Coordinates of C-alpha atoms in Angstrom, one line a residue:
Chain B
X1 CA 0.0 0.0 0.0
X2 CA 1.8 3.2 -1.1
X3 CA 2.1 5.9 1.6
X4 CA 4.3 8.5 0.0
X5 CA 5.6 12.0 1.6
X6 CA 7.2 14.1 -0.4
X7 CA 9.4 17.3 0.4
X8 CA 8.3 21.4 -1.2
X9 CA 10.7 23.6 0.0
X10 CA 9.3 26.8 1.2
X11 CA 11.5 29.2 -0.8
X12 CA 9.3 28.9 -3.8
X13 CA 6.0 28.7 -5.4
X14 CA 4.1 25.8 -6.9
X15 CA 1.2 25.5 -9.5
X16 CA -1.5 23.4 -8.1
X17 CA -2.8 21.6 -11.6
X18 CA 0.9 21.2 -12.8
X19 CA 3.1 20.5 -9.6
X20 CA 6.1 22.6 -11.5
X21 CA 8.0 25.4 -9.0
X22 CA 9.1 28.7 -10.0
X23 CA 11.7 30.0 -7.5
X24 CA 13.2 33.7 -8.3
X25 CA 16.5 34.5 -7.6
X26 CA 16.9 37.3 -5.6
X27 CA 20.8 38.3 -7.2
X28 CA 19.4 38.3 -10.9
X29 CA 15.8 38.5 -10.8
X30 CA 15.0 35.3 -12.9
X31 CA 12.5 33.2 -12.3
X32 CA 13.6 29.6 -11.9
X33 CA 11.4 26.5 -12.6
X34 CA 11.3 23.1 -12.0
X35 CA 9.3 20.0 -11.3
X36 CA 8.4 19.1 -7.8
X37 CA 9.2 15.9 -6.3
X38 CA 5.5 14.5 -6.3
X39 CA 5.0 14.6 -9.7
X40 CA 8.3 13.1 -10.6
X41 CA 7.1 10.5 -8.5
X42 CA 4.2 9.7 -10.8
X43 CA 6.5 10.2 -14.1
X44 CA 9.4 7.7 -12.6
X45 CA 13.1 8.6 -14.5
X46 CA 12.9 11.0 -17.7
X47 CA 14.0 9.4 -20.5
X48 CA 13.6 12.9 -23.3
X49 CA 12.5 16.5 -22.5
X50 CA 12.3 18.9 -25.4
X51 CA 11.9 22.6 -24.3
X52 CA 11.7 25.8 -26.6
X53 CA 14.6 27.6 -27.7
X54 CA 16.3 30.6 -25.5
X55 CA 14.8 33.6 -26.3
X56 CA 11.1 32.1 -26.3
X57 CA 8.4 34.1 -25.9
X58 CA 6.0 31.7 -23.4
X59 CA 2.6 32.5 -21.9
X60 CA 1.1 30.9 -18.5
X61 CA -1.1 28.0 -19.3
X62 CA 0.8 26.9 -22.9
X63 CA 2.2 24.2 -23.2
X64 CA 6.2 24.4 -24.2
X65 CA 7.3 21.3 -24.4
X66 CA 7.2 17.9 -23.7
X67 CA 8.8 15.1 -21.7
X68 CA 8.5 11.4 -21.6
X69 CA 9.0 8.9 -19.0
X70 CA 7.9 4.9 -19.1
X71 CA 6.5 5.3 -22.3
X72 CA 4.0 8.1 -20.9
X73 CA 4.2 11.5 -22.6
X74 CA 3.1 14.5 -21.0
X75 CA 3.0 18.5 -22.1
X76 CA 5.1 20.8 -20.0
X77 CA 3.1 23.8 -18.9
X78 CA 4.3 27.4 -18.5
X79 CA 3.7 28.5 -14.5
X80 CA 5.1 31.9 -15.4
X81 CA 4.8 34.3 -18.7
X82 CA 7.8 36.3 -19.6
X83 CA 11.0 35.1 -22.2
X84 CA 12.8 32.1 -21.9
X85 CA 16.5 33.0 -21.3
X86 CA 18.0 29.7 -20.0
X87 CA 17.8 25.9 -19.9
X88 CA 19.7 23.7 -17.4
X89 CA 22.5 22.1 -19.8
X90 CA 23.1 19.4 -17.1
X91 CA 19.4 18.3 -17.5
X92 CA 19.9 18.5 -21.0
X93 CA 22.4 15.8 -20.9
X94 CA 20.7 13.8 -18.5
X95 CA 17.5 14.4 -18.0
X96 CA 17.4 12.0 -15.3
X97 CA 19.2 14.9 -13.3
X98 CA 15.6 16.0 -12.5
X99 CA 14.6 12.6 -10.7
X100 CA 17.6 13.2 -8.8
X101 CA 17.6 16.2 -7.2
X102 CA 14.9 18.2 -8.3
X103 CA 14.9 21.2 -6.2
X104 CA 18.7 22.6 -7.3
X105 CA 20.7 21.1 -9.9
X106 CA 17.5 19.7 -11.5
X107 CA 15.7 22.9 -12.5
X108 CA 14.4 22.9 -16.0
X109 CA 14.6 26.4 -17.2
X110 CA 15.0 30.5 -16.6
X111 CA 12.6 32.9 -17.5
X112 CA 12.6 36.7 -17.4
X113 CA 9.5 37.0 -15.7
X114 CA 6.7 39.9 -17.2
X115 CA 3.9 39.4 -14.9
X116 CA 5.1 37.9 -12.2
X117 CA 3.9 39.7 -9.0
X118 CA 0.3 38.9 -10.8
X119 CA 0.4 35.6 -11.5
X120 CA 2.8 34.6 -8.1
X121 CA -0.8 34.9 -6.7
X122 CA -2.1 31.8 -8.5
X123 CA 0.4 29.8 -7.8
X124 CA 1.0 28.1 -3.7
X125 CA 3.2 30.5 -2.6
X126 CA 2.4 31.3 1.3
X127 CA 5.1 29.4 3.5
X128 CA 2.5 28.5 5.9
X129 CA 0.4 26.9 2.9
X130 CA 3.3 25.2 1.3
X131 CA 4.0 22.2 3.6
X132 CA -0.2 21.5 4.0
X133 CA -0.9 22.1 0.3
X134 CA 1.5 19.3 -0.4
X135 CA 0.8 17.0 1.9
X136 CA -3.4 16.9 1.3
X137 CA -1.9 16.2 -2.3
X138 CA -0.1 13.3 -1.1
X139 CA -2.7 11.9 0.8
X140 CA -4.7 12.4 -2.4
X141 CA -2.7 10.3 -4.4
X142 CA -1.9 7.6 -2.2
X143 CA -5.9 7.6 -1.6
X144 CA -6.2 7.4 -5.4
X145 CA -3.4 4.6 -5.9
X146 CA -4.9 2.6 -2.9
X147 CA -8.3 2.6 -4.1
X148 CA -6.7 1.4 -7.6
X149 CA -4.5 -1.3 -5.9
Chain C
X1 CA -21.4 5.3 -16.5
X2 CA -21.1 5.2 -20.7
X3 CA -18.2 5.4 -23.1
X4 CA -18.9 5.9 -26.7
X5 CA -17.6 3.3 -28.8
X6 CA -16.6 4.1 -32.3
X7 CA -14.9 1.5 -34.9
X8 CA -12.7 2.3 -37.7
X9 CA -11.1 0.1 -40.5
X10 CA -7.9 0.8 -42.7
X11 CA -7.5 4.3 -42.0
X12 CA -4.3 6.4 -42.8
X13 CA -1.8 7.3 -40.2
X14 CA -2.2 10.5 -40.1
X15 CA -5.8 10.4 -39.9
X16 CA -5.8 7.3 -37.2
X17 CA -3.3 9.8 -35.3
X18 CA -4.9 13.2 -35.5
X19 CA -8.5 11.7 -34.6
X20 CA -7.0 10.4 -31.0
X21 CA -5.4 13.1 -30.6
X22 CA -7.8 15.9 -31.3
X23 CA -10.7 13.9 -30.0
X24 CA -9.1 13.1 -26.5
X25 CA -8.2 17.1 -26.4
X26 CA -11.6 17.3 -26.5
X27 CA -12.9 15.1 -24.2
X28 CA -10.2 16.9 -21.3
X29 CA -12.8 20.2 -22.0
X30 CA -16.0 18.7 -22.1
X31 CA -16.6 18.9 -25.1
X32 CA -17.0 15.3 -26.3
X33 CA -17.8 11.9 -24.9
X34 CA -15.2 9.3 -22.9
X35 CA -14.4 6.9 -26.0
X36 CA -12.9 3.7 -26.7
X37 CA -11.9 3.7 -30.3
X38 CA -11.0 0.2 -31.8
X39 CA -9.3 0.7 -35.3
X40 CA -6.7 -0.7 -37.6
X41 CA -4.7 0.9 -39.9
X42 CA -4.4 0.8 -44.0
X43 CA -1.2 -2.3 -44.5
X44 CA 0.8 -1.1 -43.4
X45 CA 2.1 2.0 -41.7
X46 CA 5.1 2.9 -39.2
X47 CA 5.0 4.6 -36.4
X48 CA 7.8 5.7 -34.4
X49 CA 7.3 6.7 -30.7
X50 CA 6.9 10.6 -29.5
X51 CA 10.9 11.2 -29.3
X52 CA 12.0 8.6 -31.5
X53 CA 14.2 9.7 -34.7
X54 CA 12.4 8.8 -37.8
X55 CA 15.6 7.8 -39.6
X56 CA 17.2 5.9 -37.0
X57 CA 14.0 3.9 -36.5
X58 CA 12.8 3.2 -39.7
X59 CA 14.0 2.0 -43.4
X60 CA 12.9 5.1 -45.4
X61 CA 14.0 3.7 -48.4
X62 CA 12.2 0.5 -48.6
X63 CA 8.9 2.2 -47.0
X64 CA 9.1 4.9 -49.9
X65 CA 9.1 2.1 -52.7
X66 CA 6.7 0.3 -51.0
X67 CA 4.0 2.8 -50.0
X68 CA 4.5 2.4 -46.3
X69 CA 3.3 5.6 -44.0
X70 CA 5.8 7.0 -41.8
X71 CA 4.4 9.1 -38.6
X72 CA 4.6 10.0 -34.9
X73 CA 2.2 9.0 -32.3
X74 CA 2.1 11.5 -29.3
X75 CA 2.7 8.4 -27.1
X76 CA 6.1 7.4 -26.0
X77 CA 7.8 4.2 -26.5
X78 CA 9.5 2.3 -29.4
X79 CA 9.0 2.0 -33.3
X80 CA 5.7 0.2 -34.2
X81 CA 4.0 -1.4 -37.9
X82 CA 0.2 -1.1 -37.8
X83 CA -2.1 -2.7 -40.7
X84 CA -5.0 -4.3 -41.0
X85 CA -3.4 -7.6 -38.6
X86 CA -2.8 -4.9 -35.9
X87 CA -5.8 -3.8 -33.9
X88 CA -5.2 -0.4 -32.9
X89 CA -6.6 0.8 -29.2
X90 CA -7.1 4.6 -28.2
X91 CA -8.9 5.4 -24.6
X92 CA -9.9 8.8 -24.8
X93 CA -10.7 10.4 -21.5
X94 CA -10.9 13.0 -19.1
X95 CA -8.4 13.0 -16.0
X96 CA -10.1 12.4 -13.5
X97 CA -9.5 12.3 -9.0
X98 CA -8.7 8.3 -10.1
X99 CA -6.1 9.3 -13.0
X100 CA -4.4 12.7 -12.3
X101 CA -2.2 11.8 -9.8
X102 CA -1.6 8.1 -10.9
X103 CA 2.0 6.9 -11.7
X104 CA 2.8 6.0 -15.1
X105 CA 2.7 2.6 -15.0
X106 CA 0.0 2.4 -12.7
X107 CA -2.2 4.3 -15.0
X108 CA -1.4 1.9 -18.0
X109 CA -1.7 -1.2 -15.8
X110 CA -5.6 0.0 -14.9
X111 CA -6.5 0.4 -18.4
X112 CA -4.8 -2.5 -20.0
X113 CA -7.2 -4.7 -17.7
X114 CA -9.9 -4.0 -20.6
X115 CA -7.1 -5.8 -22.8
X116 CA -6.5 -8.5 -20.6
X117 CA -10.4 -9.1 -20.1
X118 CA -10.4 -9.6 -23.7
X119 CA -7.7 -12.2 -24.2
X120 CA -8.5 -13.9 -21.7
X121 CA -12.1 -15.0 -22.9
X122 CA -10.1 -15.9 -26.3
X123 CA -8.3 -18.2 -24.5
X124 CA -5.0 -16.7 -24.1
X125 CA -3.6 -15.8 -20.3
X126 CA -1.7 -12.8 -21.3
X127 CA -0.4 -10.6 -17.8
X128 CA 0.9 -7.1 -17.8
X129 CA 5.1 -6.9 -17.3
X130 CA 7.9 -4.8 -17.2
X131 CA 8.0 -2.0 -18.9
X132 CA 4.2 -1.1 -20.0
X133 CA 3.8 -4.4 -22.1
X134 CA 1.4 -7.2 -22.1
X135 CA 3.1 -10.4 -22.4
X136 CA 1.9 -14.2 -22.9
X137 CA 4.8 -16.4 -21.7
X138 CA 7.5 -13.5 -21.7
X139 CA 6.2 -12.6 -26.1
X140 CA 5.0 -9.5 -26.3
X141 CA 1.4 -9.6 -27.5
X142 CA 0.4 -5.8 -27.1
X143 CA 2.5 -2.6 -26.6
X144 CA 1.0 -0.1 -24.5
X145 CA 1.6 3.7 -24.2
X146 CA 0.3 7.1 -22.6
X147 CA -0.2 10.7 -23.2
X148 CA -1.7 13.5 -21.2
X149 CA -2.8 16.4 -22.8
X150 CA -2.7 19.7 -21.3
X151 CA -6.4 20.2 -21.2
X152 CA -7.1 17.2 -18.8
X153 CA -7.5 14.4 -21.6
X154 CA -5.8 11.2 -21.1
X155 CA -4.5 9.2 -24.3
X156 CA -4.4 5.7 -23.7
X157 CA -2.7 3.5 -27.0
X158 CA -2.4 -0.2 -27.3
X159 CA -1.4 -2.0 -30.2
X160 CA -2.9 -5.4 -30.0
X161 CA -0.9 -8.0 -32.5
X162 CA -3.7 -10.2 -33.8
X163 CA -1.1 -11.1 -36.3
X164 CA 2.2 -9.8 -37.1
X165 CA 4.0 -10.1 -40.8
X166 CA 7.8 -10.5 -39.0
X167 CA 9.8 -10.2 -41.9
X168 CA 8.2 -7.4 -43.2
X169 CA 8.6 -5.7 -40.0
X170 CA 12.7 -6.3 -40.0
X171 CA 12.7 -4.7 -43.6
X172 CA 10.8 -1.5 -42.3
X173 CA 12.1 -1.0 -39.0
X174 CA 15.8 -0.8 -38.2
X175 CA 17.8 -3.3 -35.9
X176 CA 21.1 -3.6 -34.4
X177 CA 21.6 -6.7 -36.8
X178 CA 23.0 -6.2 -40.6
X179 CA 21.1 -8.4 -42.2
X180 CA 17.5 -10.1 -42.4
X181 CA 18.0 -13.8 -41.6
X182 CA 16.0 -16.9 -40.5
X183 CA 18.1 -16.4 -36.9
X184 CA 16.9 -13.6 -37.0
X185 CA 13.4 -13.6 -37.4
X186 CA 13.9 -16.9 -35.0
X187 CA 15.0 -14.4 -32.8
X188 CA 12.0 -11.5 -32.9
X189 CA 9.6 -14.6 -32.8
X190 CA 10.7 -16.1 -29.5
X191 CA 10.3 -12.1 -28.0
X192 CA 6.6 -11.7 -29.7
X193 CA 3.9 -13.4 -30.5
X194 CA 0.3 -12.7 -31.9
X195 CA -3.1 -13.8 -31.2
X196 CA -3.6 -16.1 -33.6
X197 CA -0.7 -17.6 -32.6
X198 CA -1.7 -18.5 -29.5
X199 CA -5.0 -19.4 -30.7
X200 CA -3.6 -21.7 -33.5
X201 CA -6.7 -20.3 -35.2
X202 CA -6.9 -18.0 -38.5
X203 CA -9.3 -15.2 -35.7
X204 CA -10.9 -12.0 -37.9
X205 CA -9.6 -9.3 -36.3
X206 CA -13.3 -8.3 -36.2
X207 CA -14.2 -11.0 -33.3
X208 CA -10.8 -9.8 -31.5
X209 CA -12.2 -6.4 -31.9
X210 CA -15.8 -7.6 -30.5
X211 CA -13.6 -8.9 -27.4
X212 CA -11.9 -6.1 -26.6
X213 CA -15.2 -3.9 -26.4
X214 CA -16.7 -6.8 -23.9
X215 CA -13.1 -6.7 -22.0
X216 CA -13.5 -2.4 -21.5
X217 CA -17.1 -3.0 -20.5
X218 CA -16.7 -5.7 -17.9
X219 CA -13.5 -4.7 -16.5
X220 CA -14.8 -0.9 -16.1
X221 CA -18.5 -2.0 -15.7
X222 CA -19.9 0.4 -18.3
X223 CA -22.2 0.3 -21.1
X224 CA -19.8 1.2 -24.5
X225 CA -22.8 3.0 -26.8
X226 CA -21.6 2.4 -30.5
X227 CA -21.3 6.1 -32.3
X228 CA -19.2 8.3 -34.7
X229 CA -17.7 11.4 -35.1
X230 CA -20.0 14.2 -34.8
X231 CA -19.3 17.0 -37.5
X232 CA -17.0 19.5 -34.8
X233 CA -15.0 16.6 -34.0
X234 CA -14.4 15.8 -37.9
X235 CA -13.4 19.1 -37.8
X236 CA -11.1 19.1 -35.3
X237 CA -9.6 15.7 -37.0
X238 CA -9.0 17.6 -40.1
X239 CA -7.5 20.6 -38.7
X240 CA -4.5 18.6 -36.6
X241 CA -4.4 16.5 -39.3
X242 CA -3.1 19.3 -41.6
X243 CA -1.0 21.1 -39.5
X244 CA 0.7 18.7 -37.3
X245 CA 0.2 14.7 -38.4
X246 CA 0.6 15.5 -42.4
X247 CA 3.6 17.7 -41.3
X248 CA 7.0 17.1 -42.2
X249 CA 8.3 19.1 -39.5
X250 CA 6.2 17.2 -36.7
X251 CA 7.2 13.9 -38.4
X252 CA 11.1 14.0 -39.7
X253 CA 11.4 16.5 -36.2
X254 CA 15.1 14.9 -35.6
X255 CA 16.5 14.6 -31.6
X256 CA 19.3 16.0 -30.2
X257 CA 19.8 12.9 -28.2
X258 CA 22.4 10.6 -30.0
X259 CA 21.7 7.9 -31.0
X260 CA 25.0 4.8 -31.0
X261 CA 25.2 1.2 -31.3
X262 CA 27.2 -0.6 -28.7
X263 CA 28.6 -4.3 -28.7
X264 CA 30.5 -6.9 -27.3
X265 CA 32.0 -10.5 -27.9
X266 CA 33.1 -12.4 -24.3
X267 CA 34.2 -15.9 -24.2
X268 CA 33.3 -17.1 -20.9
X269 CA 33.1 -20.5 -18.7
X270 CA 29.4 -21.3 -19.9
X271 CA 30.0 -20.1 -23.6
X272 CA 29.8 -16.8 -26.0
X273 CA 28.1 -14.1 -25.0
X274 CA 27.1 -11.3 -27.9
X275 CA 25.6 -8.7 -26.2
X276 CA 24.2 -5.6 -28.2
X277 CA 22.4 -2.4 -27.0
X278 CA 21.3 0.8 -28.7
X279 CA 21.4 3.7 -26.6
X280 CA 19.9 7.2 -26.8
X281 CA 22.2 8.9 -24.7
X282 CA 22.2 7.6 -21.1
X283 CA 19.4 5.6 -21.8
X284 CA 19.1 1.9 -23.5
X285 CA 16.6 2.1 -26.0
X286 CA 17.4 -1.7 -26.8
X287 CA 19.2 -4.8 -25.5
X288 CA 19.7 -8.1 -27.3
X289 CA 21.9 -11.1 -25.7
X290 CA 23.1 -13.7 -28.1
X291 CA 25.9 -15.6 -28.7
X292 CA 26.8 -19.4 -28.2
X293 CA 25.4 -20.5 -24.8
X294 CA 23.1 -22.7 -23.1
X295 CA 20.4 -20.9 -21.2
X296 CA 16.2 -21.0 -21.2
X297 CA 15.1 -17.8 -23.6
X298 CA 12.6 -17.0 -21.4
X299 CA 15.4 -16.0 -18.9
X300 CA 17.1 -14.0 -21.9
X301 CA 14.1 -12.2 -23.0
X302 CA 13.1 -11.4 -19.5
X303 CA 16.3 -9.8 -19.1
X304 CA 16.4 -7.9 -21.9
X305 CA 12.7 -6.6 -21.6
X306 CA 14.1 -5.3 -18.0
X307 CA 17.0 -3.6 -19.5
X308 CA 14.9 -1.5 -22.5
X309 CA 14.3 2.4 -21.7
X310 CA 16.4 1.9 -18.9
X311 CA 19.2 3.7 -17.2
X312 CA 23.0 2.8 -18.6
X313 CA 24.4 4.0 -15.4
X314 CA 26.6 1.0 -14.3
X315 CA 25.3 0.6 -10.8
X316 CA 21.3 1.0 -12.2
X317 CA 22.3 -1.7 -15.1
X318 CA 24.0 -4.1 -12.1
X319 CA 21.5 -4.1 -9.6
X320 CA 18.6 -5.0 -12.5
X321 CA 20.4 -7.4 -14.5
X322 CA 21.6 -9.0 -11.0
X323 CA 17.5 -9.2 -9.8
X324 CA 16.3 -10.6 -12.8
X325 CA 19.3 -12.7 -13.1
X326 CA 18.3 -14.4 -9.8
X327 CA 14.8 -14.7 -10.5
X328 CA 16.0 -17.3 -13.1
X329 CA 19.2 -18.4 -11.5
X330 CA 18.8 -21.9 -12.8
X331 CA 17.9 -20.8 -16.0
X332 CA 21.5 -19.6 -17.2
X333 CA 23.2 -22.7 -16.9
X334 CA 27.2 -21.8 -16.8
X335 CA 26.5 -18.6 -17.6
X336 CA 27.6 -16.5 -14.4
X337 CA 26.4 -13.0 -13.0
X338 CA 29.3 -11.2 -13.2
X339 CA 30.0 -12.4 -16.8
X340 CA 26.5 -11.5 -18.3
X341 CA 27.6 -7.9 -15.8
X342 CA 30.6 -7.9 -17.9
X343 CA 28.9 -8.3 -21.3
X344 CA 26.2 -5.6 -20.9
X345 CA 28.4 -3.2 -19.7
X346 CA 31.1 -3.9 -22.2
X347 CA 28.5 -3.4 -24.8
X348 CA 27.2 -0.2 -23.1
X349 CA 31.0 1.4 -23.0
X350 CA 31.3 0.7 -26.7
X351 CA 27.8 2.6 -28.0
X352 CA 29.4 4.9 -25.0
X353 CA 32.4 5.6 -27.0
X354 CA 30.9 6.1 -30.1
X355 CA 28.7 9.0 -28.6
X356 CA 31.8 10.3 -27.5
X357 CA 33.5 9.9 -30.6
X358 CA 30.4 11.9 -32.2
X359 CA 31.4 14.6 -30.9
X360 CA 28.2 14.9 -29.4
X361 CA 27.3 14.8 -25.5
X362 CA 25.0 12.5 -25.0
X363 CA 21.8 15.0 -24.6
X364 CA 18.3 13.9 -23.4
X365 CA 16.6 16.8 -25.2
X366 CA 15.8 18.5 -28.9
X367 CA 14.2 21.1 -29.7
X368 CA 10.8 21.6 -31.9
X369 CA 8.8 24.6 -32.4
X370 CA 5.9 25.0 -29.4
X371 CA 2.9 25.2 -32.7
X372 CA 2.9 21.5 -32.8
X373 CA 1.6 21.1 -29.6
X374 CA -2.4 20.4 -30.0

């Protein structure tokens, strides 16, 4: 019977329908995102991820590109509008990196944020939310694999 | 509850492709029904898996002189031929509280039960295994794949092999081996088999087909309601037909991931071992164990199953070829752990090297243009 916990540092913010983080850095002002650690869980290791090229206009709610795990495909989802200005080479070369450690050296890509004071408001971002929000969405997929078991 | 049930016959690849597609888009907004749609495809077509590269997965040559399609399912996984023998198996359905959060394989096991349902009242005791297959005595009988769309639909494929033209399928899709030979179709048919194989009965696909509809209906308990495209959803088809499955960009879209053949020879105590894998950078697509050796070929399947779209880090590759190694122990005969170790890693320095020698690093990731997402 699974009865999984998973960890959502505090220090960022998390989209509730795609479980993807966007952290800013406070030195440069990008906005860091990422994957959390419960939805990697349902993926298992990343076999491909195809992102869009630097310099990429993207828009909350698009999709931008893709990944694929065990033979399931699934859209990546912009948390965040602004220009893409990075990708994390590492991840590139491996993307099972992201299984790995998904919080730091895992991250996915950079974006020069346009809206995001706005849209940080959709996202889980309260501290005190954080650690609650994530673990009601544990409990809801362990509820969902247990009833499928 | 209800899914519609629509049937198709002989339809073209990009047709069979953009209708799951589009219609399972639609089902994430409420806008059409749940459906199970049980097809085949005009003899014959390829298909190469979401990331796959087309020219490292398929003989462009010989399909262009022979009139074989060439296209990309959304789905992940290997390189497939679909015809009229192949019955084709596309769940299209919202995401719901029981699929959202459901791991991959989880997800895939649930709905191949509609599958298994199925064969088994044929007569054949077929079990879902390793990675995302369903397998009748270690032969792959079905290959099974998933895609979630960013509007809550859930794409669920199967390709069910009512019967499977072998040679045919080592002329259009591309192996590790040089040449067609009787070894080696020996070889794919000990790792697949077919329906009416296991029948030892010439089935239509049609009764097969009438099957599978039972299997989704009894192992879901719903009523499937027989139906067709309405006129939006035709629409819809047509549209992601044009601009994404009848697109050269979206199909010939090449990978930055390279792609290398690795192999070695090792004369051991309990025989030759030929090991060969095909990696896409850190990741074996493909593992094949041969060579001059007594063991069961269940045990050799198994173990190759294990090792495709898995890791090639060296500690990943020990610990799973040294688990499924002891769940056959007595199966290898002289063949010992650490020489079968040996061999696969061997084989995965060499393809390791070439990658190297590409110039290329090994990346898990290309890049397309964000339009071809639906």
């Amino acid at each position: 019977m699974a009865n999984s916990t998973f960890s959502a540092p505090t220090d960022r913010a998390y989209d509730r329908d795609t479980h993807l983080w966007v952290k800013k850095d406070t030195t440069t002002g990008r906005l860091i995102v990422g994957i959390d650690a419960l939805m990697l869980d349902t993926f298992g290791d990343l076999a491909y991820i195809q992102l869009p090229e630097v310099g990429t206009p993207i828009r909350r709610g698009d999709a931008i590109g893709s990944l694929e795990a065990a033979k399931m495909t699934s859209e990546i989802i912009a948390p965040v509008s602004g220009i893409l200005i990075g990708v994390n080479e590492a991840v590139l070369q491996d993307p099972m990196k992201v299984n790995q450690d998904p919080y730091e050296s895992g991250w996915l890509f950079a974006v020069d944020g346009t809206d995001w004071e706005n849209e940080r408001q959709h996202l889980v971002h309260d501290p005190a939310e954080i650690a609650a929000w994530m673990q009601a969405e544990a409990e809801r997929m362990n509820a969902q694999q247990n009833l499928d078991a | 509850m209800t899914w519609r049930l629509i049937t198709e016959d002989g339809v073209s690849a990009a047709y069979g492709l953009a209708a799951d597609e589009a219609v399972t888009q639609r089902v994430g907004r409420d806008l059409s029904p749940q459906t199970v749609r049980l097809y085949t495809y005009r003899s014959h077509c390829a298909l190469v898996g979401r990331f796959q590269t087309v020219e490292n997965e398929v003989h462009l040559d010989y399909c262009r002189r022979h009139g074989i399609e060439v296209n990309r399912r959304p789905t992940g996984g290997g390189a497939i031929i679909m015809g009229a023998d192949q019955l084709g198996v596309a769940l299209m359905l919202a995401r719901s509280d029981r699929t959202a959060y459901g791991r991959a394989r989880e997800i895939m096991a649930q709905f191949s039960r509609g599958l298994l349902w199925a064969l088994n009242e044929l007569g054949i005791r077929a079990a879902f295994r390793r990675k995302n297959d369903l397998e009748v005595d270690c032969r792959k009988i079905a290959g099974l794949g998933l895609y979630r769309h960013p509007q809550g639909g859930l794409l669920f494929h199967a390709s069910l092999l009512v019967d499977l033209d072998i040679p045919l399928m080592l002329r259009v899709l591309k192996t590790p081996f040089e040449k067609i030979s009787d070894k080696q179709i020996r070889t794919v048919a000990e790792r697949m088999t077919t329906v009416r194989r296991e029948l030892g009965r010439a089935i239509e696909v049609a009764e097969v087909r009438e099957a599978v509809a039972r299997g989704f209906a009894r192992a879901f308990e719903l009523e499937l309601t027989p139906g067709t495209f309405d006129a939006d959803e035709r629409q819809a088809i047509r549209e992601l037909e044009t601009r994404k499955y009848r697109n050269p960009e979206w199909i010939f879209q090449t990978a930055d991931v390279p792609e290398a053949e690795g192999r070695a020879v090792l004369k051991t105590d309990g025989g030759l071992l030929d090991v060969r894998v095909s990696l896409a950078g850190r990741t074996i697509k493909a593992a094949y164990i041969r060579g001059d050796f007594f063991a069961n070929e269940q045990a050799i399947t198994d173990l190759e199953a294990h090792l495709r779209w898995h890791s090639s880090d060296p500690a990943a590759v020990r610990e799973t070829v040294s688990r499924v190694y002891h769940q056959h122990r007595h199966d290898w005969s002289l063949i010992s752990l650490s020489s079968l170790c040996e061999a696969i890693e061997q084989a995965i320095e060499h393809g390791a090297h070439h990658l190297n020698q590409s110039g290329e690093q090994p990346y898990g990731c290309f890049v397309t243009p964000a339009r071809y997402h639906a």
